[in-house]
XYZ file of C-alpha atoms in Angstrom:
315
model
C 19.388 8.502 -3.262
C 16.314 6.747 -1.816
C 13.270 7.106 -4.358
C 9.963 6.252 -3.453
C 6.424 6.041 -4.905
C 3.425 8.037 -3.588
C -0.195 7.371 -4.608
C -2.998 9.878 -4.372
C -6.708 8.276 -4.440
C -9.655 10.251 -4.874
C -12.818 9.772 -5.658
C -12.057 10.422 -9.648
C -8.497 9.334 -10.083
C -5.637 7.611 -8.809
C -2.436 9.859 -9.143
C 0.866 8.157 -8.885
C 4.689 9.464 -8.483
C 8.253 8.258 -8.276
C 9.335 10.845 -5.657
C 13.346 11.944 -4.111
C 14.525 12.964 -1.059
C 13.837 16.704 -1.909
C 10.370 16.326 -2.780
C 10.265 16.499 -6.487
C 8.540 14.161 -8.643
C 10.419 12.294 -11.442
C 7.953 10.574 -13.146
C 3.785 10.466 -12.750
C 0.821 8.936 -14.100
C -3.001 8.331 -13.347
C -6.044 6.260 -13.785
C -9.640 6.850 -13.207
C -11.156 5.908 -10.137
C -13.435 2.926 -10.590
C -15.395 4.591 -7.100
C -18.466 1.911 -6.882
C -15.644 -1.485 -7.161
C -13.766 -1.643 -4.081
C -11.433 -4.376 -5.829
C -10.768 -2.481 -8.916
C -9.966 0.663 -7.035
C -7.418 -1.442 -5.024
C -6.185 -3.282 -8.324
C -5.668 0.459 -9.833
C -3.493 1.532 -7.278
C -1.509 -1.484 -8.001
C -1.469 -1.055 -11.804
C -0.630 2.549 -11.115
C 2.196 1.463 -8.147
C 3.883 -1.355 -10.412
C 4.071 0.889 -13.511
C 5.909 3.484 -11.733
C 8.142 0.535 -10.250
C 8.940 -1.030 -13.616
C 10.090 2.549 -14.809
C 12.183 3.303 -11.681
C 13.424 -0.422 -10.083
C 15.376 1.226 -6.927
C 12.223 2.465 -5.797
C 12.136 1.164 -1.697
C 8.623 1.638 -0.560
C 5.142 2.838 -1.702
C 3.066 5.579 0.172
C -0.597 5.769 -0.210
C -3.142 8.509 0.659
C -6.585 8.016 0.658
C -9.704 10.208 1.154
C -10.713 7.694 4.243
C -10.465 7.123 7.632
C -7.756 4.730 8.426
C -7.464 2.523 11.440
C -4.228 3.228 14.165
C -1.874 0.717 12.577
C -2.179 2.337 9.092
C -3.330 -1.194 7.348
C -7.204 -0.990 6.872
C -9.363 1.904 5.061
C -12.233 1.540 7.507
C -14.643 3.812 6.013
C -14.277 5.638 2.767
C -17.531 8.726 1.996
C -16.476 8.832 -1.704
C -15.374 5.212 -2.323
C -16.871 1.765 -1.738
C -14.429 0.585 0.566
C -15.435 -0.581 4.022
C -13.209 -2.272 6.187
C -10.684 -2.840 3.301
C -7.186 -4.255 4.154
C -5.578 -2.472 1.673
C -2.017 -2.065 3.000
C -1.504 -5.805 2.774
C -2.838 -6.169 -0.313
C -0.565 -3.804 -2.003
C 2.125 -5.130 -0.150
C 1.702 -8.769 -1.559
C 0.850 -7.607 -5.013
C 3.929 -5.104 -5.489
C 6.627 -6.828 -3.595
C 7.165 -3.496 -1.347
C 6.588 -2.014 1.737
C 3.483 0.356 1.972
C 2.724 3.291 4.347
C -1.275 3.955 4.114
C -2.495 7.186 5.774
C -5.465 9.632 5.364
C -5.085 12.156 2.147
C -5.250 15.336 4.640
C -2.384 13.851 6.416
C -0.199 13.246 3.799
C -0.736 16.680 2.114
C 0.124 18.444 5.566
C 3.251 16.027 5.377
C 4.430 17.474 2.098
C 3.708 21.125 3.683
C 5.603 20.136 6.656
C 8.715 18.633 4.616
C 8.778 20.771 1.291
C 6.196 23.596 1.259
C 4.631 26.546 3.397
C 5.605 24.747 7.066
C 9.243 23.823 6.433
C 10.519 25.990 9.247
C 7.994 24.796 11.958
C 8.158 21.618 14.643
C 4.270 21.858 14.353
C 1.936 22.721 12.564
C -2.117 22.588 11.955
C -3.818 22.325 8.100
C -7.173 22.624 6.686
C -7.444 21.487 3.634
C -10.795 23.258 1.650
C -12.415 21.520 -0.946
C -15.661 19.802 -1.619
C -15.926 18.944 2.213
C -13.119 19.910 4.841
C -9.884 17.850 5.868
C -7.602 18.521 8.839
C -4.114 17.320 9.963
C -1.990 18.403 12.717
C 1.971 17.731 13.236
C 3.238 17.964 16.527
C 7.001 17.972 17.471
C 7.687 16.775 13.933
C 5.304 13.784 13.975
C 1.860 13.376 12.574
C -0.862 13.218 15.374
C -3.244 10.194 14.237
C -4.876 10.263 17.714
C -5.546 6.600 19.635
C -7.639 5.208 16.784
C -6.057 6.872 13.641
C -9.203 9.451 13.122
C -7.671 12.437 14.895
C -7.846 16.037 13.128
C -11.023 15.871 11.243
C -11.257 19.438 11.435
C -14.449 19.698 9.184
C -16.413 18.188 12.168
C -15.733 20.377 14.822
C -19.059 22.462 15.505
C -19.424 26.021 14.402
C -23.029 26.676 14.672
C -24.695 24.705 17.647
C -28.408 23.218 15.678
C -26.804 24.766 12.582
C -27.135 23.023 9.055
C -27.386 19.363 9.063
C -23.884 17.659 8.075
C -23.548 14.027 6.653
C -21.624 12.871 9.611
C -24.856 13.104 11.650
C -23.703 16.370 13.561
C -25.261 19.899 13.119
C -23.849 23.030 12.269
C -20.128 21.511 11.753
C -17.316 23.838 10.066
C -17.707 21.931 6.825
C -21.185 23.403 6.375
C -19.849 27.037 6.612
C -16.532 26.794 5.402
C -16.154 23.738 2.575
C -16.374 24.523 -1.305
C -20.139 23.157 -0.983
C -20.789 25.847 1.701
C -19.135 28.271 -0.832
C -21.699 27.565 -3.285
C -24.505 27.732 -1.131
C -23.870 31.196 0.040
C -23.149 32.266 -3.593
C -26.712 30.940 -5.092
C -28.259 32.161 -1.889
C -27.115 35.686 -2.095
C -27.478 35.606 -5.763
C -31.294 34.970 -5.489
C -31.881 37.796 -2.541
C -29.649 40.407 -4.081
C -29.671 39.863 -7.937
C -28.902 43.585 -8.730
C -25.426 42.805 -6.778
C -24.567 39.317 -8.747
C -24.962 40.302 -12.222
C -21.532 38.908 -13.419
C -22.074 35.904 -11.310
C -25.593 35.135 -12.757
C -23.999 35.987 -16.141
C -21.598 33.168 -15.845
C -24.543 30.817 -14.351
C -27.038 31.344 -17.805
C -28.874 33.786 -15.571
C -30.060 30.592 -13.168
C -29.019 31.091 -9.843
C -29.107 27.285 -8.667
C -26.369 26.443 -11.518
C -24.017 28.686 -10.146
C -20.994 26.646 -9.484
C -17.571 27.137 -7.158
C -15.394 28.135 -10.061
C -18.383 30.497 -11.325
C -18.039 32.438 -7.751
C -14.138 32.567 -8.232
C -14.050 33.863 -11.285
C -17.172 36.510 -10.696
C -15.012 37.621 -7.270
C -12.018 38.069 -8.887
C -14.103 40.419 -11.639
C -15.679 42.379 -8.665
C -18.952 40.860 -8.421
C -20.222 41.483 -4.695
C -22.497 38.762 -3.902
C -19.415 36.126 -5.011
C -16.990 38.703 -2.782
C -19.493 38.070 -0.101
C -19.642 34.162 -0.333
C -15.596 34.299 0.140
C -16.168 36.548 2.831
C -18.484 34.378 4.838
C -16.079 30.960 4.099
C -13.199 33.138 5.312
C -14.633 34.248 8.209
C -15.826 30.807 9.738
C -12.525 29.402 8.926
C -10.806 31.995 10.757
C -12.767 31.388 13.807
C -11.868 28.164 13.654
C -8.398 28.604 13.393
C -8.643 31.128 16.291
C -10.245 28.155 18.352
C -7.586 25.814 16.947
C -4.718 28.070 17.954
C -6.166 28.058 21.534
C -6.397 24.529 21.788
C -3.127 23.577 20.273
C -0.799 26.468 20.043
C 1.102 25.619 16.926
C 3.546 27.545 15.220
C 1.859 27.653 11.831
C -1.684 26.881 10.256
C -1.654 25.807 6.470
C -4.804 26.288 4.521
C -4.851 23.976 1.660
C -6.975 22.395 -1.097
C -8.365 23.660 -4.260
C -10.246 26.956 -2.950
C -7.066 28.755 -2.046
C -6.669 28.903 -6.164
C -8.754 32.421 -4.933
C -6.028 33.922 -3.487
C -6.351 36.857 -1.393
C -10.224 36.732 -1.632
C -9.944 33.790 0.381
C -7.021 34.253 2.526
C -7.840 38.055 3.589
C -11.135 37.373 5.327
C -9.084 34.371 6.937
C -6.503 36.407 8.330
C -8.933 39.305 9.612
C -11.255 36.991 11.613
C -8.384 35.079 12.776
C -6.612 37.965 14.343
C -9.884 39.794 15.297
C -11.133 36.496 17.523
C -7.346 36.827 19.121
C -7.416 40.482 19.696
C -7.129 40.504 23.188
C -4.116 37.982 22.921
C -1.788 40.576 21.568
C 0.470 40.361 24.283
C 1.184 36.422 23.184
C 2.285 34.828 20.214
C -0.006 33.295 17.786
C 0.193 31.154 15.181
C 1.140 32.256 11.748
C -1.462 31.655 8.868
C -0.190 30.656 5.601
C -1.566 29.219 2.021
C -0.503 25.956 1.048
C 2.464 25.964 -1.625
C 2.736 22.058 -2.818
C -0.689 22.495 -4.970
C -2.021 19.055 -6.514
C 1.364 17.551 -6.024
C 0.787 17.180 -2.070
C -0.706 14.088 -2.414
C 1.826 12.155 -4.185
C 5.052 13.914 -2.736
C 3.453 13.591 1.033
C 2.409 10.043 0.524
C 5.976 8.952 -0.767
C 7.683 11.088 1.818
C 5.990 9.580 4.450
C 6.850 5.899 3.056
C 10.475 6.995 3.040
C 10.900 7.831 6.674
C 8.895 5.053 7.561
């Protein structure tokens, strides 16, 4: 049995695990991410990996998934929006420090690979995944392989345009999907609805202490589960824009399955229902042709570690 180590690097934590060939996590650990310190972050990754390698000396390789743009060679972090890395040669550093081969990839890619190998897309040869969290990430699998593009930065699906001249995005464009279908967008919709229709946001405002500007995504989920009208509307808006984007991707790529992942899917049918309705409505005139099935991700918080480890195994 081949064991590998997966490392999931985010803005707040570095999580690691030893993973077997069936995607089972045999051991795990984590450290806080010193996000403002590039050297400290890479050394934290080495510490997490070395501790796991000491527990399981038979581990053959390390996979790293980072919330960042990775170069086409899979060696350098070009840019990380929530970390201080700029042109960081991370692969070589971790490999030299641990003595193990290292595979480096984007966090959405490794999460999608976990779903493709062990989760919601195990039956498929092609898939598209959108990860919905604070922002939006994406990944594409074609003929059993991740599609990284010519420069390593393919599938930035959060930055396809949904609304011409819409809300400004951190990427510099206007109207990106991320501005209408992310966790941040959910909060913006919830706060705006509570200010405009406070009578329909009684539960939501109660949870926020009466202050619409203090509303959080977790409160919107709780209020929507309790039937709060404004909170449910916020999910409906996010779901609509995701459904429209999925329909565009189905027309462009024709995958077998579309996966929605990320923290927001904890809302279950509150989000998946509007997504599926908008997706089917947008493709109503294609009813004579098959279209990709839409599914919620299954791997949860383990996706980053499991996907990174499995990519390292296959490399």
